């Protein structure tokens, strides 16, 4: 059957409040990338419906170990223990996110069942001392300026780092400039979301931690990990592949180049008279499935 709609008008509306207002007025039918707080504010509107689903999208803070001072593993551990994991999930995402404990997304075979590296400021101070830094260290955190939730995450991280004597400067970048930094691997520490299109651990390993992957935005490189990923991608035996994935996960965790935060739920706001939307694990929008009721 042909699509119900002949075409779609795609409007770029950077202001979140403007997108919400236009959706409520019915001047647009779907509003993309709304923060959780705005989504929840629409729940009582009889003309709006919310599509919600758990997601494998990993929200994390990668660090480039080739860019000082992030070449110091003790500093990376200090930052890992200083991050406010639970506070981000409860205050930024208002509980609408799953914790992510490691390089294998929550819900996948082999994923860690609990967080090994919890917020512990005393331990963070100890690692900071091991790294050779006393009070007064200044770091930069880059993020895409179009994601308001990433700014909120940065603010919470900054508050925790201040408690251990580290100053964090927040560096929002326009989307194009941020993407260039990811592609060229010039950002020392940044917030990113990583969503794969195939829900297997080895696919995510290959995407995020293979040194030759274009999606490996922090330049992570471990020859043993590269070799094991190649084996896992072609191993047909489920047990052997699981063993390979477990080994890869341990090696990647030991290198401490990512701060694993959470997997925000997929949330999409649209007019109630639209029907037929089907959530895809790729989180691409199949708008040709939509139709308008009552026509």
Coordinates of C-alpha atoms in Angstrom, one line a residue:
X1 CA 0.0 0.0 0.0
X2 CA 1.3 3.5 -0.7
X3 CA 2.1 5.8 2.3
X4 CA -0.9 7.8 3.6
X5 CA 1.0 11.1 3.5
X6 CA 2.3 12.4 0.1
X7 CA 5.2 14.3 1.8
X8 CA 6.6 15.5 5.1
X9 CA 7.6 19.0 5.9
X10 CA 10.7 18.9 8.1
X11 CA 11.1 22.1 10.2
X12 CA 14.3 23.0 12.1
X13 CA 13.1 24.7 15.4
X14 CA 16.1 24.9 17.8
X15 CA 14.0 26.4 20.7
X16 CA 12.5 23.6 22.8
X17 CA 9.7 25.8 24.2
X18 CA 8.7 26.8 20.6
X19 CA 8.5 23.1 19.5
X20 CA 6.3 22.3 22.5
X21 CA 4.0 25.3 21.8
X22 CA 3.7 24.5 18.1
X23 CA 2.8 20.9 19.0
X24 CA 0.2 21.9 21.5
X25 CA -1.4 24.3 19.0
X26 CA -1.4 21.6 16.3
X27 CA 0.8 23.6 14.0
X28 CA 3.3 20.6 13.9
X29 CA 2.4 17.0 14.3
X30 CA 5.6 15.5 15.8
X31 CA 8.2 17.2 18.0
X32 CA 11.6 15.5 18.1
X33 CA 14.3 15.5 20.8
X34 CA 12.2 17.1 23.6
X35 CA 13.8 16.8 27.1
X36 CA 12.1 14.5 29.6
X37 CA 10.7 17.4 31.6
X38 CA 8.9 18.8 28.6
X39 CA 7.6 15.4 27.6
X40 CA 6.1 14.8 31.0
X41 CA 4.5 18.2 30.9
X42 CA 2.6 17.1 27.9
X43 CA 1.1 13.9 29.5
X44 CA -2.1 15.6 30.5
X45 CA -2.8 17.2 27.2
X46 CA -5.8 15.3 25.6
X47 CA -4.5 16.1 22.1
X48 CA -1.0 14.8 22.6
X49 CA 0.3 11.2 23.0
X50 CA 3.8 10.0 24.0
X51 CA 5.6 7.1 22.5
X52 CA 7.9 5.6 25.1
X53 CA 10.3 2.6 24.9
X54 CA 13.5 1.4 26.7
X55 CA 16.5 2.1 24.5
X56 CA 20.0 0.7 23.9
X57 CA 21.3 4.3 23.4
X58 CA 24.4 4.6 25.6
X59 CA 24.8 8.1 27.1
X60 CA 28.4 8.4 28.2
X61 CA 31.4 10.6 28.7
X62 CA 34.4 9.3 26.6
X63 CA 37.9 10.6 27.3
X64 CA 40.6 10.6 24.7
X65 CA 43.7 8.9 26.3
X66 CA 45.9 10.5 23.7
X67 CA 45.1 14.0 24.8
X68 CA 46.7 15.2 28.1
X69 CA 45.7 15.1 30.9
X70 CA 43.4 12.3 30.0
X71 CA 46.4 10.1 29.1
X72 CA 46.7 9.6 32.9
X73 CA 44.7 6.6 33.8
X74 CA 44.5 7.6 37.5
X75 CA 42.9 10.9 36.5
X76 CA 40.4 8.9 34.4
X77 CA 39.5 6.8 37.4
X78 CA 39.2 9.9 39.5
X79 CA 36.6 11.3 37.1
X80 CA 34.8 7.9 36.9
X81 CA 34.3 7.9 40.7
X82 CA 33.4 11.6 40.8
X83 CA 30.5 11.3 38.4
X84 CA 26.9 11.6 40.0
X85 CA 25.3 8.6 38.2
X86 CA 22.1 8.3 40.3
X87 CA 21.6 12.0 40.4
X88 CA 21.7 12.3 36.7
X89 CA 19.1 9.6 36.2
X90 CA 16.8 11.0 38.9
X91 CA 17.0 14.7 38.2
X92 CA 17.9 15.0 34.5
X93 CA 15.9 12.1 33.2
X94 CA 13.4 12.0 36.1
X95 CA 13.8 8.2 36.2
X96 CA 13.1 7.7 32.5
X97 CA 16.4 6.0 31.8
X98 CA 18.1 2.6 32.5
X99 CA 21.5 2.6 34.2
X100 CA 24.3 1.6 31.9
X101 CA 27.1 -0.2 33.8
X102 CA 29.6 -0.9 31.0
X103 CA 30.4 -1.2 27.3
X104 CA 27.7 -3.8 26.8
X105 CA 24.3 -2.0 26.9
X106 CA 21.9 -3.0 29.6
X107 CA 19.5 -5.7 28.4
X108 CA 22.1 -7.3 26.1
X109 CA 23.6 -10.8 26.8
X110 CA 26.7 -10.3 29.0
X111 CA 25.8 -6.9 30.3
X112 CA 26.9 -6.1 33.8
X113 CA 24.1 -6.5 36.4
X114 CA 25.3 -3.7 38.6
X115 CA 27.6 -0.7 38.6
X116 CA 31.1 -1.5 39.6
X117 CA 32.2 2.2 39.7
X118 CA 29.8 4.1 41.9
X119 CA 30.0 7.7 43.0
X120 CA 32.7 7.8 45.7
X121 CA 34.3 11.2 46.2
X122 CA 36.8 9.9 48.7
X123 CA 38.1 7.3 46.2
X124 CA 38.0 10.0 43.5
X125 CA 40.3 12.2 45.7
X126 CA 42.7 9.2 46.2
X127 CA 43.0 8.6 42.4
X128 CA 43.4 12.4 41.9
X129 CA 46.4 12.3 44.2
X130 CA 47.8 9.2 42.5
X131 CA 47.5 11.1 39.2
X132 CA 49.8 13.8 40.6
X133 CA 47.1 16.5 40.7
X134 CA 46.3 18.6 43.7
X135 CA 43.6 21.2 44.0
X136 CA 43.4 23.7 41.1
X137 CA 43.2 21.3 38.1
X138 CA 40.9 22.7 35.3
X139 CA 39.3 20.4 32.7
X140 CA 37.0 21.0 29.8
X141 CA 33.8 19.1 28.9
X142 CA 32.5 19.4 25.4
X143 CA 28.9 18.7 24.3
X144 CA 26.4 19.5 21.5
X145 CA 24.7 22.8 22.4
X146 CA 21.4 21.6 21.0
X147 CA 21.0 18.9 23.7
X148 CA 19.8 20.8 26.8
X149 CA 20.0 17.6 28.9
X150 CA 23.7 17.3 28.2
X151 CA 24.2 20.8 29.7
X152 CA 22.3 19.7 32.8
X153 CA 24.6 16.6 33.1
X154 CA 27.7 18.9 32.8
X155 CA 26.4 21.2 35.6
X156 CA 25.9 18.2 37.9
X157 CA 29.3 16.8 37.1
X158 CA 30.9 20.2 37.6
X159 CA 29.4 20.5 41.1
X160 CA 30.8 17.1 42.1
X161 CA 34.3 17.9 40.7
X162 CA 34.3 21.1 42.7
X163 CA 34.1 19.0 45.9
X164 CA 37.4 17.3 45.0
X165 CA 39.1 20.5 44.0
X166 CA 38.7 20.2 40.2
X167 CA 37.3 23.0 38.1
X168 CA 35.2 21.8 35.1
X169 CA 34.6 24.3 32.3
X170 CA 31.6 23.5 30.1
X171 CA 32.1 23.9 26.4
X172 CA 28.9 23.8 24.4
X173 CA 29.5 23.6 20.6
X174 CA 27.3 24.0 17.6
X175 CA 26.2 20.7 16.2
X176 CA 28.5 20.9 13.1
X177 CA 31.5 21.9 15.1
X178 CA 30.9 19.2 17.7
X179 CA 30.5 16.5 15.0
X180 CA 33.8 17.7 13.4
X181 CA 35.5 17.3 16.8
X182 CA 34.2 13.8 17.1
X183 CA 35.2 12.8 13.6
X184 CA 38.7 14.3 13.9
X185 CA 39.1 13.0 17.5
X186 CA 40.2 16.4 18.8
X187 CA 38.0 16.5 21.9
X188 CA 39.6 15.5 25.2
X189 CA 36.4 14.8 27.2
X190 CA 32.9 15.0 25.8
X191 CA 29.3 13.9 26.2
X192 CA 27.9 11.6 23.5
X193 CA 25.1 9.2 22.8
X194 CA 25.9 5.9 21.0
X195 CA 23.1 3.9 19.5
X196 CA 23.9 0.9 17.3
X197 CA 21.5 -0.6 14.8
X198 CA 22.3 -4.3 15.7
X199 CA 21.6 -5.4 19.2
X200 CA 24.6 -7.6 19.9
X201 CA 27.6 -6.9 22.2
X202 CA 30.2 -7.4 19.5
X203 CA 28.5 -4.9 17.2
X204 CA 28.7 -2.2 19.9
X205 CA 32.3 -3.2 20.7
X206 CA 33.2 -2.9 17.0
X207 CA 31.4 0.5 16.7
X208 CA 32.8 2.1 19.9
X209 CA 36.1 0.4 20.7
X210 CA 37.7 -0.9 17.4
X211 CA 40.6 1.4 16.8
X212 CA 39.7 1.6 13.1
X213 CA 36.0 2.5 13.6
X214 CA 34.9 5.9 12.4
X215 CA 32.5 5.9 15.3
X216 CA 35.3 5.5 17.9
X217 CA 35.3 9.2 18.7
X218 CA 37.8 9.2 21.5
X219 CA 40.5 7.4 19.6
X220 CA 40.4 4.3 21.9
X221 CA 43.1 1.9 20.9
X222 CA 44.0 -1.5 22.4
X223 CA 45.5 -4.1 20.0
X224 CA 44.2 -7.0 22.1
X225 CA 40.7 -5.6 22.1
X226 CA 40.9 -5.1 18.3
X227 CA 41.9 -8.8 17.8
X228 CA 39.2 -10.1 20.1
X229 CA 36.5 -8.0 18.4
X230 CA 37.5 -9.5 15.1
X231 CA 37.2 -13.0 16.5
X232 CA 33.8 -12.2 18.2
X233 CA 32.3 -10.8 15.0
X234 CA 32.9 -14.1 13.2
X235 CA 32.5 -16.6 16.0
X236 CA 29.4 -18.8 15.4
X237 CA 29.4 -20.7 18.7
X238 CA 27.3 -18.8 21.2
X239 CA 29.3 -19.9 24.2
X240 CA 32.7 -19.0 22.7
X241 CA 31.4 -15.7 21.5
X242 CA 30.1 -14.9 24.9
X243 CA 33.5 -15.7 26.4
X244 CA 35.2 -13.4 23.9
X245 CA 32.7 -10.6 24.7
X246 CA 33.3 -11.0 28.4
X247 CA 37.0 -10.7 27.9
X248 CA 36.6 -7.6 25.7
X249 CA 34.4 -6.0 28.3
X250 CA 36.9 -6.5 31.1
X251 CA 39.8 -5.0 29.0
X252 CA 37.7 -2.0 28.0
X253 CA 36.6 -1.4 31.6
X254 CA 40.2 -1.6 32.8
X255 CA 41.3 1.1 30.4
X256 CA 38.7 3.5 31.9
X257 CA 38.2 5.7 28.9
X258 CA 34.4 6.0 29.2
X259 CA 32.2 7.1 32.0
X260 CA 29.1 5.0 31.5
X261 CA 26.0 6.9 32.6
X262 CA 22.7 5.6 31.4
X263 CA 20.4 4.6 28.5
X264 CA 17.7 7.3 28.3
X265 CA 14.3 6.0 27.3
X266 CA 13.1 6.7 23.7
X267 CA 10.4 9.4 24.1
X268 CA 8.5 11.0 21.2
X269 CA 5.6 13.4 21.4
X270 CA 3.0 13.6 18.6
X271 CA -0.6 14.7 18.0
X272 CA -3.1 12.1 19.2
X273 CA -4.8 11.9 15.8
X274 CA -1.7 10.2 14.3
X275 CA -1.6 6.4 14.4
X276 CA 0.6 3.7 13.2
X277 CA 3.9 4.7 14.7
X278 CA 6.2 1.7 15.4
X279 CA 9.3 2.1 17.5
X280 CA 12.4 0.8 15.8
X281 CA 15.5 -0.3 17.6
X282 CA 17.5 2.0 15.2
X283 CA 15.3 4.9 16.5
X284 CA 14.9 6.0 12.9
X285 CA 11.4 7.3 12.2
X286 CA 9.3 5.3 9.7
X287 CA 6.9 8.1 9.0
X288 CA 5.5 6.3 5.9
X289 CA 3.6 4.0 8.4
X290 CA 1.7 6.9 9.9
X291 CA -1.9 7.9 9.0
X292 CA -4.3 10.5 10.4
X293 CA -7.4 9.2 12.1
X294 CA -10.8 10.7 11.2
X295 CA -9.9 11.6 7.6

